[in-house]
Structure formats: structure tokens, C-alpha cells
Amino acid sequence: DAKTTQPPSMDCAEGRAANLPCNHSTISGNEYVYWYRQIHSQGPQYIIHGLKNNETNEMASLIITEDRKSSTLILPHATLRDTAVYYCIVRVGPQGGSEKLVFGKGTKLTVNP
Amino acid sequence: NAGVMQNPRHLVRRRGQEARLRCSPMKGHSHVYWYRQLPEEGLKFMVYLQKENIIDESGMPKERFSAEFPKEGPSILRIQQVVRGDSAAYFCASSLISGNTIYFGEGSWLTVV
């Protein structure tokens, strides 16, 4: 079973920041937070991951709370092409075993013109 | 760099026939995962393989489904005697080493008529 909780849906205006929350209150010290998204009829796309520090790449920023029980994915300037289901997944890191990603229901983000 | 390549992208089979789905991982990746997504449902883990070894098949149906990842060549997901309930999108993913970031292909859509 997925170990994260996400709102089922969110809306965002085009050009504004989209902030997607995720709760992972039972996360272990060696588990990373991963974010993927799935645009309709496409394969899941890796976005970003982190352990405890905030992370940023060309797609998004990941903010992890100090107690690591929740995180927020930020898309700084959402476009219509960011409309997708976003999945927050906790997973043990390299050499930690438990290799598979367990997908929950995710958040359906709709970016509106 | 080429991503995870899956073929065929679309496959139609009559009930009782066999379906073979192929997956070539990203260059240098030796870990392969298969996921299934039924219509309007989430992504479900099926099997995790390394070269010539099945590591975790906890999500594979007990009958008719098999997977392999030979020393040479792509990974194959084989479904024997297909039924209408096998109609789904099948996604392959790969990673470089255990616990590393997993990257997905674009999927193979199986339709059983």
C-alpha cells in the first residue's frame, strides 16, 4: 500500500505556481520522497526526489519539512502541458532493498487557461 | 540518450492468443520493472527483474503471465491465453542500480477482442 496521502485533485491558473502537498507521516530515516507525473496516455515521468534537503531542478522544486513528515512539489510557472496526475512516493534509496515504486491515487492537477 | 523503449506500442489479440511485450531498458541499466494500468485505474507493480533473474514477482498473476530478462536482448512480458480482462496499458521501467531512480517507457497498450 502507498505510504503517502495526497489530495485527489487541484486546480491552478496558467502561469501561476502549482503547489502540490503530500503527507508521509510514517516515513523512515532511509526513505526518499519521489515525485512522478503521468500525462494522459503516457508513461510516468520522473520529476524530482529528495531525502531531507530541499531540491530544485529544471522541472520543479521539492520542499521537505524538517520533520520529513510532509513535502510540497512546486511547479513555479504552470502551463497547460503540466495537466497530469502527480504521484508522491516514498522509497528506500540505493542498496536499501524494496526496489519497486508503489503508486497511490495521486493528485489530478488541472491547469486552467 | 535513448529512453526506455517498449514495443509494440499497440497490440490487438483475440481471446486465447498469446501476447508478447518487449522492453529495452535505458543504456547501461540492468534492472527492469513491469507495471500494469487497467482502464481508469492506478499503476500496479507486476515484476522486478535483473539480468537473468526475477527478483520480485509479487504482483504477477499466478497463471498465464511470465517475464524474463535474458543476458542478451530485451525483457519480455508474456501473457498466454489472453482474456478481455488483460486489456490494459503495460509499462516497463528501468534503473541503473538497485534503489536508483526508475525511468519509465511510453507503454504498450494491449486490447483483447
XYZ file of N, CA and C in Angstrom:
678
model
N 0.839 -1.190 0.000
C 0.000 0.000 0.000
C 0.878 1.246 0.000
N 0.339 2.283 -0.658
C 1.061 3.533 -0.679
C 1.180 4.091 0.728
N 2.306 4.736 1.013
C 2.540 5.289 2.337
C 2.410 6.795 2.327
N 1.746 7.328 1.347
C 1.574 8.779 1.238
C 0.103 9.130 1.080
N -0.223 10.377 1.445
C -1.574 10.894 1.280
C -1.521 12.177 0.480
N -2.318 12.222 -0.583
C -2.359 13.401 -1.443
C -3.825 13.790 -1.692
N -4.072 15.089 -1.905
C -5.446 15.470 -2.277
C -5.774 14.882 -3.642
N -7.010 14.486 -3.862
C -7.342 13.840 -5.134
C -7.262 14.766 -6.338
N -7.520 16.034 -6.140
C -7.487 16.935 -7.281
C -7.138 18.353 -6.842
N -6.573 19.113 -7.775
C -6.249 20.516 -7.550
C -6.369 21.245 -8.880
N -6.635 22.537 -8.783
C -6.653 23.385 -9.964
C -5.623 24.485 -9.810
N -5.125 24.964 -10.941
C -4.134 26.018 -10.935
C -4.309 26.850 -12.198
N -4.100 28.147 -12.070
C -4.180 29.017 -13.242
C -2.864 28.981 -13.994
N -2.952 29.000 -15.291
C -1.756 29.005 -16.132
C -0.854 30.173 -15.774
N 0.441 29.903 -15.632
C 1.395 30.944 -15.304
C 1.633 31.123 -13.814
N 0.738 30.576 -13.011
C 0.914 30.659 -11.566
C 1.669 29.439 -11.064
N 2.133 29.531 -9.830
C 2.814 28.394 -9.226
C 1.786 27.351 -8.785
N 2.108 26.102 -9.024
C 1.280 24.995 -8.528
C 2.020 24.357 -7.365
N 1.348 24.290 -6.223
C 1.940 23.712 -5.012
C 1.172 22.441 -4.650
N 1.813 21.309 -4.809
C 1.145 20.031 -4.566
C 1.651 19.432 -3.268
N 0.754 19.260 -2.293
C 1.185 18.735 -0.991
C 1.160 17.206 -0.945
N 1.942 16.684 -0.001
C 1.980 15.250 0.211
C 2.309 14.979 1.675
N 1.537 14.129 2.300
C 1.823 13.711 3.671
C 2.432 12.320 3.675
N 3.511 12.185 4.424
C 4.173 10.882 4.566
C 4.654 10.758 6.000
N 3.691 10.709 6.908
C 3.996 10.798 8.340
C 4.749 9.591 8.877
N 4.724 8.469 8.170
C 5.406 7.264 8.663
C 6.738 7.019 7.945
N 7.248 8.035 7.290
C 8.480 7.874 6.515
C 9.637 7.482 7.426
N 10.468 6.572 6.947
C 11.636 6.131 7.708
C 12.848 6.986 7.344
N 13.873 6.899 8.202
C 15.040 7.741 8.006
C 15.782 7.500 6.700
N 15.659 6.291 6.154
C 16.392 5.979 4.932
C 15.514 6.020 3.687
N 14.321 6.559 3.812
C 13.406 6.628 2.673
C 13.443 8.004 2.016
N 13.472 7.970 0.702
C 13.444 9.176 -0.092
C 12.006 9.495 -0.483
N 11.769 10.752 -0.816
C 10.487 11.174 -1.384
C 10.684 11.378 -2.883
N 9.924 10.661 -3.667
C 9.982 10.755 -5.126
C 8.676 11.346 -5.644
N 8.790 12.114 -6.719
C 7.610 12.618 -7.419
C 7.681 12.199 -8.884
N 6.564 11.675 -9.338
C 6.375 11.348 -10.755
C 5.073 12.002 -11.202
N 4.925 12.127 -12.503
C 3.629 12.545 -13.031
C 3.294 11.700 -14.251
N 2.003 11.589 -14.513
C 1.546 10.844 -15.666
C 0.553 11.691 -16.438
N 0.992 12.125 -17.581
C 0.106 12.822 -18.504
C -0.724 11.763 -19.217
N -1.948 12.106 -19.511
C -2.905 11.129 -20.052
C -2.300 10.307 -21.196
N -2.410 8.966 -21.019
C -1.982 8.009 -22.042
C -0.476 7.986 -22.271
N 0.291 8.507 -21.325
C 1.745 8.427 -21.433
C 2.323 7.675 -20.242
N 3.591 7.323 -20.339
C 4.251 6.669 -19.226
C 4.554 7.651 -18.107
N 4.654 7.169 -16.882
C 5.018 8.064 -15.766
C 6.366 8.727 -16.037
N 6.437 9.993 -15.673
C 7.645 10.786 -15.904
C 8.245 11.155 -14.562
N 9.510 10.856 -14.379
C 10.221 11.234 -13.162
C 10.339 12.750 -13.102
N 10.087 13.332 -11.915
C 10.215 14.781 -11.754
C 11.408 15.114 -10.879
N 11.406 14.614 -9.655
C 12.413 15.026 -8.692
C 12.358 14.090 -7.493
N 13.418 14.027 -6.712
C 13.371 13.303 -5.453
C 14.308 13.952 -4.443
N 14.071 13.642 -3.164
C 14.912 14.197 -2.118
C 14.842 13.358 -0.864
N 15.822 13.561 0.008
C 15.872 12.848 1.272
C 15.435 13.750 2.414
N 16.153 14.839 2.623
C 15.760 15.773 3.684
C 15.989 17.221 3.314
N 16.881 17.463 2.378
C 17.112 18.832 1.942
C 16.165 19.195 0.810
N 15.886 20.472 0.675
C 15.088 20.922 -0.450
C 15.883 20.712 -1.736
N 15.178 20.385 -2.800
C 15.810 20.112 -4.076
C 15.142 20.921 -5.177
N 15.928 21.273 -6.173
C 15.400 22.009 -7.329
C 16.065 21.477 -8.581
N 15.273 21.324 -9.624
C 15.828 21.023 -10.936
C 15.072 21.842 -11.973
N 15.288 21.524 -13.237
C 14.694 22.340 -14.292
C 13.175 22.189 -14.358
N 12.636 21.176 -13.733
C 11.198 20.949 -13.794
C 10.464 21.522 -12.593
N 11.056 21.366 -11.410
C 10.287 21.664 -10.201
C 11.205 21.846 -9.011
N 10.581 22.244 -7.902
C 11.263 22.305 -6.611
C 10.537 21.381 -5.645
N 11.312 20.796 -4.735
C 10.751 19.914 -3.722
C 11.125 20.467 -2.361
N 10.097 20.755 -1.571
C 10.301 21.276 -0.228
C 9.887 20.195 0.753
N 10.819 19.757 1.594
C 10.546 18.721 2.586
C 10.616 19.367 3.963
N 9.593 19.143 4.781
C 9.595 19.730 6.118
C 10.719 19.154 6.962
N 11.075 19.873 8.003
C 12.214 19.469 8.822
C 11.987 18.097 9.469
N 10.752 17.811 9.856
C 10.470 16.505 10.462
C 10.241 15.425 9.402
N 10.281 15.796 8.136
C 10.153 14.912 6.969
C 8.802 14.237 6.876
N 7.816 14.721 7.597
C 6.513 14.077 7.553
C 5.633 14.590 6.416
N 6.069 15.619 5.756
C 5.311 16.096 4.596
C 6.244 16.816 3.632
N 5.758 16.993 2.419
C 6.549 17.689 1.413
C 5.608 18.398 0.437
N 6.180 19.298 -0.325
C 5.423 20.034 -1.336
C 6.213 20.076 -2.629
N 5.568 19.699 -3.698
C 6.151 19.842 -5.030
C 5.686 21.169 -5.592
N 6.627 21.963 -6.083
C 6.272 23.269 -6.635
C 6.640 23.328 -8.109
N 5.630 23.582 -8.929
C 5.854 23.898 -10.339
C 5.773 25.414 -10.439
N 6.877 26.098 -10.666
C 6.901 27.565 -10.477
C 5.997 28.345 -11.433
N 5.884 27.915 -12.657
C 5.052 28.611 -13.640
C 4.285 27.556 -14.438
N 3.150 27.151 -13.918
C 2.414 26.046 -14.535
C 1.934 26.399 -15.943
N 2.024 25.439 -16.830
C 1.488 25.581 -18.178
C 0.407 24.520 -18.391
N -0.326 24.675 -19.484
C -1.397 23.710 -19.770
C -0.840 22.295 -19.884
N 0.420 22.185 -20.338
C 1.013 20.857 -20.509
C 1.398 20.213 -19.188
N 1.269 20.945 -18.095
C 1.514 20.359 -16.779
C 0.285 19.655 -16.225
N -0.828 19.725 -16.931
C -2.023 18.994 -16.503
C -1.718 17.497 -16.533
N -1.847 16.847 -15.365
C -1.430 15.456 -15.237
C -1.833 14.953 -13.853
N -1.629 13.665 -13.623
C -1.741 13.094 -12.275
C -0.340 13.056 -11.687
N -0.202 13.632 -10.496
C 1.094 13.727 -9.835
C 1.130 12.745 -8.668
N 2.187 11.945 -8.626
C 2.326 10.915 -7.613
C 3.499 11.232 -6.692
N 3.238 11.175 -5.414
C 4.260 11.306 -4.383
C 4.514 9.911 -3.818
N 5.753 9.462 -3.820
C 6.079 8.087 -3.426
C 7.280 8.108 -2.502
N 7.211 7.342 -1.420
C 8.380 7.181 -0.568
C 9.024 5.845 -0.889
N 10.339 5.847 -0.909
C 11.045 4.655 -1.353
C 12.431 4.639 -0.735
N 12.875 3.464 -0.372
C 14.220 3.318 0.171
C 15.232 3.616 -0.928
N 16.337 4.212 -0.569
C 17.338 4.622 -1.530
C 18.252 3.495 -1.969
N 19.366 3.839 -2.636
C 20.266 2.819 -3.196
C 20.714 1.813 -2.157
N 20.739 0.565 -2.605
C 21.172 -0.563 -1.791
C 20.271 -0.806 -0.594
N 19.121 -0.218 -0.568
C 18.262 -0.373 0.602
C 17.211 -1.440 0.465
N 17.168 -2.087 -0.680
C 16.138 -3.104 -0.883
C 14.815 -2.470 -1.206
N 13.768 -3.279 -1.295
C 12.412 -2.794 -1.576
C 12.425 -1.896 -2.796
N 12.779 -2.474 -3.932
C 13.095 -1.675 -5.092
C 11.910 -0.987 -5.746
N 10.736 -1.615 -5.665
C 9.657 -1.140 -6.505
C 9.059 0.161 -6.003
N 8.501 0.920 -6.931
C 7.703 2.093 -6.615
C 6.271 1.636 -6.397
N 5.655 2.107 -5.327
C 4.255 1.793 -5.061
C 3.440 3.062 -5.301
N 2.616 3.027 -6.320
C 1.829 4.201 -6.699
C 0.496 4.218 -5.956
N 0.148 5.387 -5.424
C -1.183 5.602 -4.875
C -2.076 6.188 -5.948
N -3.077 6.939 -5.513
C -4.014 7.522 -6.470
C -3.532 8.872 -7.003
N -2.599 9.510 -6.309
C -2.051 10.756 -6.805
C -3.004 11.920 -6.743
N -2.522 13.055 -7.225
C -3.317 14.284 -7.330
C -3.506 14.623 -8.795
N -4.763 14.783 -9.186
C -5.028 15.203 -10.564
C -4.950 16.733 -10.612
N -3.878 17.242 -11.224
C -3.701 18.687 -11.355
C -4.242 19.134 -12.706
N -5.132 20.097 -12.671
C -5.656 20.691 -13.890
C -5.195 22.140 -13.956
N -4.470 22.469 -15.002
C -4.030 23.844 -15.208
C -5.005 24.502 -16.172
N -5.599 25.578 -15.719
C -6.636 26.264 -16.490
C -6.097 27.503 -17.182
N -6.585 27.782 -18.400
C -6.111 28.970 -19.115
C -6.518 30.261 -18.413
N 20.367 10.534 -25.126
C 20.322 9.108 -24.805
C 18.903 8.590 -24.983
N 18.819 7.395 -25.543
C 17.513 6.804 -25.724
C 16.949 6.437 -24.368
N 15.647 6.598 -24.240
C 14.980 6.213 -23.009
C 14.616 4.757 -23.034
N 13.687 4.378 -22.170
C 13.182 3.018 -22.137
C 12.290 2.811 -23.365
N 12.605 1.789 -24.143
C 11.865 1.557 -25.385
C 10.968 0.344 -25.242
N 9.697 0.542 -25.561
C 8.751 -0.550 -25.498
C 8.136 -0.791 -26.872
N 7.944 -2.056 -27.190
C 7.200 -2.359 -28.409
C 6.507 -3.698 -28.279
N 5.385 -3.854 -28.964
C 4.737 -2.828 -29.763
C 4.050 -1.787 -28.893
N 3.755 -0.656 -29.426
C 3.023 0.347 -28.669
C 1.556 -0.040 -28.533
N 1.033 -0.635 -29.526
C -0.360 -1.101 -29.507
C -0.411 -2.521 -30.057
N -1.161 -3.358 -29.382
C -1.268 -4.758 -29.764
C -2.712 -5.207 -29.587
N -3.256 -5.841 -30.604
C -4.615 -6.391 -30.529
C -4.511 -7.896 -30.633
N -5.132 -8.564 -29.690
C -5.126 -10.024 -29.686
C -6.553 -10.523 -29.474
N -6.839 -11.669 -30.089
C -8.119 -12.336 -29.843
C -7.999 -13.161 -28.567
N -9.115 -13.363 -27.922
C -9.133 -14.195 -26.722
C -8.486 -15.546 -27.003
N -7.600 -15.970 -26.092
C -6.934 -17.249 -26.248
C -5.572 -17.174 -26.913
N -5.278 -16.052 -27.554
C -3.963 -15.908 -28.175
C -2.914 -15.508 -27.139
N -1.691 -15.437 -27.593
C -0.587 -15.026 -26.719
C -0.166 -13.601 -27.054
N 0.212 -12.869 -26.034
C 0.745 -11.519 -26.224
C 2.166 -11.467 -25.686
N 3.058 -10.883 -26.462
C 4.448 -10.688 -26.033
C 4.779 -9.213 -26.125
N 5.185 -8.669 -24.990
C 5.547 -7.259 -24.917
C 7.039 -7.171 -24.627
N 7.712 -6.304 -25.369
C 9.161 -6.207 -25.250
C 9.581 -4.871 -24.657
N 10.678 -4.913 -23.925
C 11.174 -3.711 -23.274
C 12.689 -3.683 -23.328
N 13.232 -2.633 -23.908
C 14.674 -2.407 -23.883
C 14.954 -1.293 -22.885
N 15.696 -1.597 -21.826
C 15.955 -0.577 -20.802
C 16.874 0.515 -21.337
N 17.000 1.560 -20.558
C 17.946 2.623 -20.904
C 19.353 2.034 -20.953
N 20.199 2.653 -21.726
C 21.561 2.161 -21.903
C 22.263 2.043 -20.554
N 22.831 0.880 -20.314
C 23.567 0.675 -19.077
C 22.722 0.209 -17.910
N 21.398 0.251 -18.057
C 20.515 -0.179 -16.971
C 20.352 -1.696 -16.999
N 20.455 -2.302 -15.815
C 20.318 -3.754 -15.747
C 19.159 -4.188 -14.856
N 18.330 -3.217 -14.450
C 17.180 -3.516 -13.609
C 15.934 -3.101 -14.375
N 14.973 -4.010 -14.449
C 13.751 -3.768 -15.218
C 12.529 -4.066 -14.357
N 11.514 -3.230 -14.517
C 10.261 -3.359 -13.776
C 9.114 -3.337 -14.782
N 8.088 -4.117 -14.490
C 6.867 -4.078 -15.294
C 5.694 -3.663 -14.397
N 4.883 -2.763 -14.950
C 3.684 -2.297 -14.269
C 2.489 -2.441 -15.218
N 1.317 -2.588 -14.638
C 0.094 -2.659 -15.431
C -0.878 -1.575 -14.968
N -1.554 -0.992 -15.923
C -2.566 0.013 -15.599
C -3.850 -0.349 -16.328
N -4.822 -0.827 -15.576
C -6.129 -1.125 -16.148
C -6.859 0.185 -16.428
N -7.817 0.160 -17.332
C -8.543 1.390 -17.680
C -9.097 2.092 -16.451
N -8.813 3.365 -16.346
C -9.309 4.211 -15.258
C -8.812 3.781 -13.883
N -7.725 3.036 -13.826
C -7.178 2.619 -12.537
C -5.716 3.056 -12.410
N -5.147 2.796 -11.252
C -3.779 3.207 -10.987
C -2.759 2.212 -11.500
N -1.506 2.582 -11.345
C -0.395 1.738 -11.774
C -0.121 0.674 -10.716
N -0.082 -0.570 -11.161
C 0.159 -1.677 -10.253
C 1.452 -2.394 -10.626
N 2.312 -2.570 -9.652
C 3.568 -3.281 -9.848
C 3.297 -4.748 -10.201
N 4.085 -5.257 -11.150
C 3.941 -6.670 -11.506
C 5.193 -7.464 -11.128
N 6.338 -7.041 -11.672
C 7.542 -7.840 -11.509
C 8.767 -6.961 -11.644
N 9.827 -7.400 -10.924
C 11.118 -6.706 -10.961
C 12.185 -7.736 -11.315
N 12.984 -7.432 -12.335
C 13.978 -8.368 -12.807
C 15.332 -7.686 -12.928
N 16.351 -8.451 -12.665
C 17.698 -8.102 -13.074
C 18.091 -9.094 -14.162
N 19.223 -8.863 -14.772
C 19.643 -9.747 -15.861
C 19.583 -11.217 -15.418
N 18.753 -11.988 -16.115
C 18.619 -13.439 -15.925
C 18.004 -13.829 -14.583
N 17.543 -12.874 -13.805
C 16.961 -13.203 -12.504
C 15.654 -12.446 -12.270
N 14.683 -13.148 -11.701
C 13.474 -12.496 -11.219
C 13.681 -12.200 -9.745
N 13.616 -10.935 -9.371
C 13.894 -10.525 -8.001
C 12.607 -10.449 -7.177
N 11.558 -9.900 -7.769
C 10.296 -9.718 -7.041
C 9.166 -9.885 -8.040
N 8.376 -10.920 -7.884
C 7.226 -11.150 -8.776
C 5.926 -11.134 -7.985
N 5.919 -10.384 -6.916
C 4.773 -10.394 -6.016
C 3.501 -9.838 -6.650
N 3.630 -9.078 -7.721
C 2.453 -8.513 -8.371
C 2.010 -9.258 -9.621
N 2.659 -10.322 -9.931
C 2.315 -11.075 -11.144
C 1.126 -11.992 -10.868
N 0.134 -12.003 -11.750
C -0.930 -13.015 -11.626
C -0.305 -14.412 -11.626
N -0.957 -15.317 -10.909
C -0.364 -16.644 -10.714
C -0.322 -17.463 -11.991
N -1.235 -17.218 -12.866
C -1.316 -18.028 -14.088
C -1.219 -17.139 -15.319
N -0.721 -17.702 -16.383
C -0.709 -17.149 -17.740
C 0.326 -16.043 -17.938
N 0.835 -15.436 -16.896
C 1.791 -14.337 -17.033
C 3.196 -14.819 -16.692
N 4.165 -14.398 -17.481
C 5.558 -14.682 -17.177
C 6.416 -13.541 -17.698
N 7.595 -13.415 -17.115
C 8.515 -12.358 -17.533
C 9.923 -12.898 -17.510
N 10.735 -12.353 -18.392
C 12.135 -12.731 -18.432
C 12.970 -11.533 -18.841
N 14.217 -11.564 -18.454
C 15.183 -10.536 -18.853
C 16.487 -11.271 -19.107
N 16.676 -11.744 -20.341
C 17.844 -12.573 -20.632
C 19.138 -11.772 -20.633
N 20.226 -12.504 -20.658
C 21.550 -11.878 -20.663
C 21.704 -10.950 -21.864
N 21.194 -11.377 -22.984
C 21.222 -10.556 -24.189
C 19.795 -10.294 -24.650
N 19.525 -9.085 -25.058
C 18.213 -8.787 -25.608
C 17.277 -8.135 -24.618
N 16.070 -7.821 -25.091
C 15.133 -7.083 -24.254
C 14.464 -7.963 -23.208
N 13.812 -7.311 -22.273
C 12.937 -8.015 -21.345
C 11.620 -8.304 -22.055
N 11.039 -9.447 -21.745
C 9.783 -9.870 -22.378
C 8.751 -10.130 -21.294
N 7.573 -9.531 -21.470
C 6.414 -9.883 -20.641
C 5.485 -10.695 -21.546
N 5.196 -11.906 -21.121
C 4.420 -12.831 -21.940
C 3.102 -13.132 -21.245
N 2.030 -13.005 -22.005
C 0.699 -13.315 -21.479
C 0.102 -14.396 -22.372
N -0.117 -15.542 -21.794
C -0.690 -16.657 -22.562
C -2.209 -16.656 -22.431
N -2.857 -17.148 -23.473
C -4.317 -17.325 -23.465
C -5.026 -16.082 -22.938
N -4.803 -14.985 -23.609
C -5.307 -13.702 -23.125
C -6.834 -13.720 -23.009
N -7.301 -12.958 -22.019
C -8.738 -12.761 -21.807
C -9.006 -11.259 -21.849
N -10.297 -10.895 -21.935
C -10.640 -9.472 -22.095
C -10.120 -8.661 -20.917
N -10.069 -9.257 -19.736
C -9.593 -8.532 -18.561
C -8.115 -8.196 -18.599
N -7.378 -8.758 -19.561
C -5.960 -8.424 -19.703
C -5.764 -7.123 -20.471
N -6.822 -6.604 -21.040
C -6.729 -5.339 -21.784
C -6.288 -4.237 -20.827
N -5.155 -3.632 -21.137
C -4.567 -2.655 -20.224
C -3.354 -2.029 -20.896
N -2.811 -1.021 -20.213
C -1.515 -0.476 -20.608
C -0.450 -1.138 -19.747
N 0.600 -1.590 -20.373
C 1.701 -2.243 -19.665
C 2.934 -1.360 -19.808
N 3.457 -0.935 -18.658
C 4.606 -0.035 -18.645
C 5.839 -0.760 -18.140
N 6.907 -0.537 -18.850
C 8.208 -1.041 -18.433
C 9.025 0.125 -17.909
N 9.879 -0.162 -16.949
C 10.753 0.871 -16.399
C 12.117 0.257 -16.132
N 13.122 1.109 -16.005
C 14.455 0.583 -15.727
C 15.221 1.511 -14.792
N 16.227 0.935 -14.137
C 17.129 1.733 -13.305
C 18.537 1.198 -13.459
N 19.489 2.061 -13.114
C 20.903 1.722 -13.295
C 21.349 0.682 -12.271
N 21.093 0.982 -11.013
C 21.431 0.070 -9.930
C 20.245 -0.001 -8.986
N 20.297 -0.922 -8.056
C 19.171 -1.087 -7.142
C 18.978 0.182 -6.318
N 17.748 0.622 -6.243
C 17.418 1.796 -5.467
C 17.626 3.108 -6.173
N 18.172 3.070 -7.381
C 18.380 4.301 -8.125
C 17.079 4.754 -8.785
N 17.093 5.947 -9.330
C 15.893 6.486 -9.962
C 15.410 5.553 -11.071
N 14.097 5.368 -11.118
C 13.465 4.488 -12.096
C 12.850 5.339 -13.190
N 13.108 4.961 -14.440
C 12.591 5.696 -15.597
C 11.665 4.777 -16.385
N 10.542 5.354 -16.815
C 9.504 4.571 -17.485
C 9.512 4.773 -19.005
N 9.055 3.719 -19.677
C 8.779 3.816 -21.097
C 7.389 4.366 -21.353
N 7.026 4.461 -22.623
C 5.751 5.043 -23.004
C 4.608 4.050 -22.971
N 4.923 2.791 -22.746
C 3.862 1.811 -22.552
C 3.488 1.029 -23.794
N 2.904 -0.133 -23.548
C 2.311 -0.967 -24.603
C 0.846 -1.169 -24.254
N -0.031 -0.811 -25.223
C -1.468 -0.929 -24.974
C -1.975 -2.224 -25.586
N -2.443 -3.115 -24.729
C -2.970 -4.393 -25.177
C -4.493 -4.334 -25.187
N -5.065 -4.692 -26.310
C -6.530 -4.804 -26.423
C -6.857 -6.234 -26.797
N -7.702 -6.856 -26.002
C -8.142 -8.224 -26.272
C -9.577 -8.177 -26.781
N -9.785 -8.737 -27.970
C -11.125 -8.691 -28.582
C -11.729 -10.084 -28.623
